[in-house]
Coordinates of C-alpha atoms in Angstrom, one line a residue:
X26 CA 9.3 -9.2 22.5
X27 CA 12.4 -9.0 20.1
X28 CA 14.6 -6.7 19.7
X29 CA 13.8 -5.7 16.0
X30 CA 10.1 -5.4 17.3
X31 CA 11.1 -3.3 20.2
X32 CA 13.3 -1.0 17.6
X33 CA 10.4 -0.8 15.5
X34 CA 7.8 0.2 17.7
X35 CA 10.3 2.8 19.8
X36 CA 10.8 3.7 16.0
X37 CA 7.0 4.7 15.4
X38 CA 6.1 5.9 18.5
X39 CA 9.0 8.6 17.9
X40 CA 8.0 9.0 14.7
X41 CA 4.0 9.9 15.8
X42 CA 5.3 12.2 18.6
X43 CA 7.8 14.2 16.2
X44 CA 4.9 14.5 13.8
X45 CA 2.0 15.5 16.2
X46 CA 2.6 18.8 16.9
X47 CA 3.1 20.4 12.9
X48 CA 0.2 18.0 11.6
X49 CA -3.2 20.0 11.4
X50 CA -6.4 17.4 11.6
X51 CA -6.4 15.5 8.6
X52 CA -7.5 12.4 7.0
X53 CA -7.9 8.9 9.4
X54 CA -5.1 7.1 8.2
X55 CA -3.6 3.7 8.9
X56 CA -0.1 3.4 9.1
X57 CA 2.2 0.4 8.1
X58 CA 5.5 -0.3 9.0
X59 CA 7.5 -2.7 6.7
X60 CA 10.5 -4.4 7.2
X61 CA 11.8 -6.2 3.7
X62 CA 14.7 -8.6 4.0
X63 CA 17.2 -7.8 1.1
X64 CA 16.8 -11.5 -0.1
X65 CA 14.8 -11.9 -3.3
X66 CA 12.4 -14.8 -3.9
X67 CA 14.1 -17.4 -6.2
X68 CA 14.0 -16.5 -9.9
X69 CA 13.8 -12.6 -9.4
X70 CA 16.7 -10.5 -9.0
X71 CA 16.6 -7.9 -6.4
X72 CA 15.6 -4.9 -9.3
X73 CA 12.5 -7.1 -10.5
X74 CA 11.4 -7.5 -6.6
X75 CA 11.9 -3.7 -5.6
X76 CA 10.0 -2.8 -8.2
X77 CA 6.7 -5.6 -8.2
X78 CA 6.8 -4.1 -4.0
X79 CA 6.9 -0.6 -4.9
X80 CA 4.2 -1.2 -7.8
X81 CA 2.3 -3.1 -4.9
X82 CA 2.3 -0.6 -2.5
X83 CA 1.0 2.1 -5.2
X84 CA -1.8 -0.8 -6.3
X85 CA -2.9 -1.0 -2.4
X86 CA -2.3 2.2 -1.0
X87 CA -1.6 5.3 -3.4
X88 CA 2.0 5.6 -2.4
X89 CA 4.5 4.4 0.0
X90 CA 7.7 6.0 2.0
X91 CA 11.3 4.3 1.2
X92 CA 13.6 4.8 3.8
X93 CA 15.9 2.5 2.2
X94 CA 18.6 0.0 4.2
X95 CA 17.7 -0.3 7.7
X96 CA 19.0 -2.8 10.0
X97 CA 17.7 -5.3 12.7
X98 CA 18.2 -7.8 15.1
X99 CA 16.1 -10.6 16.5
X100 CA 16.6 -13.1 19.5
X101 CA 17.0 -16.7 17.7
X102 CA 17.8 -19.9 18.7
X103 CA 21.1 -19.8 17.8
X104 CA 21.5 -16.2 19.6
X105 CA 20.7 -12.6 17.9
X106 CA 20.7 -12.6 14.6
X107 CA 21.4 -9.3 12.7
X108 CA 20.2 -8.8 9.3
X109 CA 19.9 -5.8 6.9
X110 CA 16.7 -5.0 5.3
X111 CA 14.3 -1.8 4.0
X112 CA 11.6 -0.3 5.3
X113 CA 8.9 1.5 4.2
X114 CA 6.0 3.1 5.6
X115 CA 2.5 2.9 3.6
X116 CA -0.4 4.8 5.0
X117 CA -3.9 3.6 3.5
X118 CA -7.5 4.4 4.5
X119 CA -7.8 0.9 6.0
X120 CA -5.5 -2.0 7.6
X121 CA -4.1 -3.2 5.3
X122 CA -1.2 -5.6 6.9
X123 CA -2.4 -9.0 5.9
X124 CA -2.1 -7.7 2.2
X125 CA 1.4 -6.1 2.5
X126 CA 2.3 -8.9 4.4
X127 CA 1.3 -11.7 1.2
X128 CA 3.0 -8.4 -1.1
X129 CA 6.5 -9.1 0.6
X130 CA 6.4 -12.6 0.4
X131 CA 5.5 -12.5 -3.5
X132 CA 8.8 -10.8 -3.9
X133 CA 11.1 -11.5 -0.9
X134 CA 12.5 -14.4 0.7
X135 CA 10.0 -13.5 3.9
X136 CA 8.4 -16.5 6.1
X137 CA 7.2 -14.1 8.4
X138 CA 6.9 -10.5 7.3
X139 CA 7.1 -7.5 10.3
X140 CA 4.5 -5.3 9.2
X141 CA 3.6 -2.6 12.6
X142 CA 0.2 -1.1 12.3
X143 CA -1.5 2.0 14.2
X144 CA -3.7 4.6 13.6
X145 CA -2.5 8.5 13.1
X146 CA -4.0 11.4 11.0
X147 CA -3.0 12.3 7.5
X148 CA -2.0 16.2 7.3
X149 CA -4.4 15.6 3.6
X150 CA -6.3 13.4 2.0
X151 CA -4.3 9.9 1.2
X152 CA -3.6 9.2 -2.4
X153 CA -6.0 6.7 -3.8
X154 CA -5.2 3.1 -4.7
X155 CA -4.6 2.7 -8.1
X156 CA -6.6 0.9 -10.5
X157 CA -6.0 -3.0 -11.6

């Protein structure tokens, strides 16, 4: 297991134990993780990609969490490799990390997206997903 995906999941898991105890039963939600390299796909600049994501988050899921620049590291072949990236977290009423997963590579230089999925509670009903 890598380090960013050890980060990431040590980052979840503290984030479902700090909200467990305030959240009151809610809405089933799944929960997405995303890690976005700061690289934009050729052609774009890094404004148009933010903002075809965050309009593709709102499309698919009603809404999304930025938690801006984050930072990770991964085992490669040539050693760790550190790179800076955002995150976001998008909770949905169904898995949807297959599509967020063909979302960051429409904008971001991405051959393999992390998106970490799981299963929590909403403290209310999610947003819906906007209309095409």
């Amino acid at each position: 297991m890598t380090l960013k995906r050890i980060a990431a999941a040590a980052l979840g898991l503290a984030l479902l134990l700090a909200l467990a105890g305030p959240v009151r039963a809610g809405s089933p939600a799944h929960i997405h993780f995303v890690v976005v390299p700061a690289t934009p796909k050729a052609g774009l600049s890094f404004v148009q990609a933010m903002a075809g994501l965050r309009n593709g988050f709102v499309k698919l899921a009603g809404g999304y969490t930025e938690w801006v620049l984050t930072q990770g590291a991964a085992q490669g072949a040539e050693g760790v490799q550190r790179e800076n990236n955002f995150s976001f977290l998008v909770a949905a009423e169904r898995n949807l990390t297959d599509d967020l997963a063909k979302l960051v590579q429409r904008y971001f230089e991405a051959p393999r997206p992390f998106v970490l999925h799981w299963l929590g509670d909403a403290g209310h009903p999610l947003a819906p997903p906007s209309k095409p």
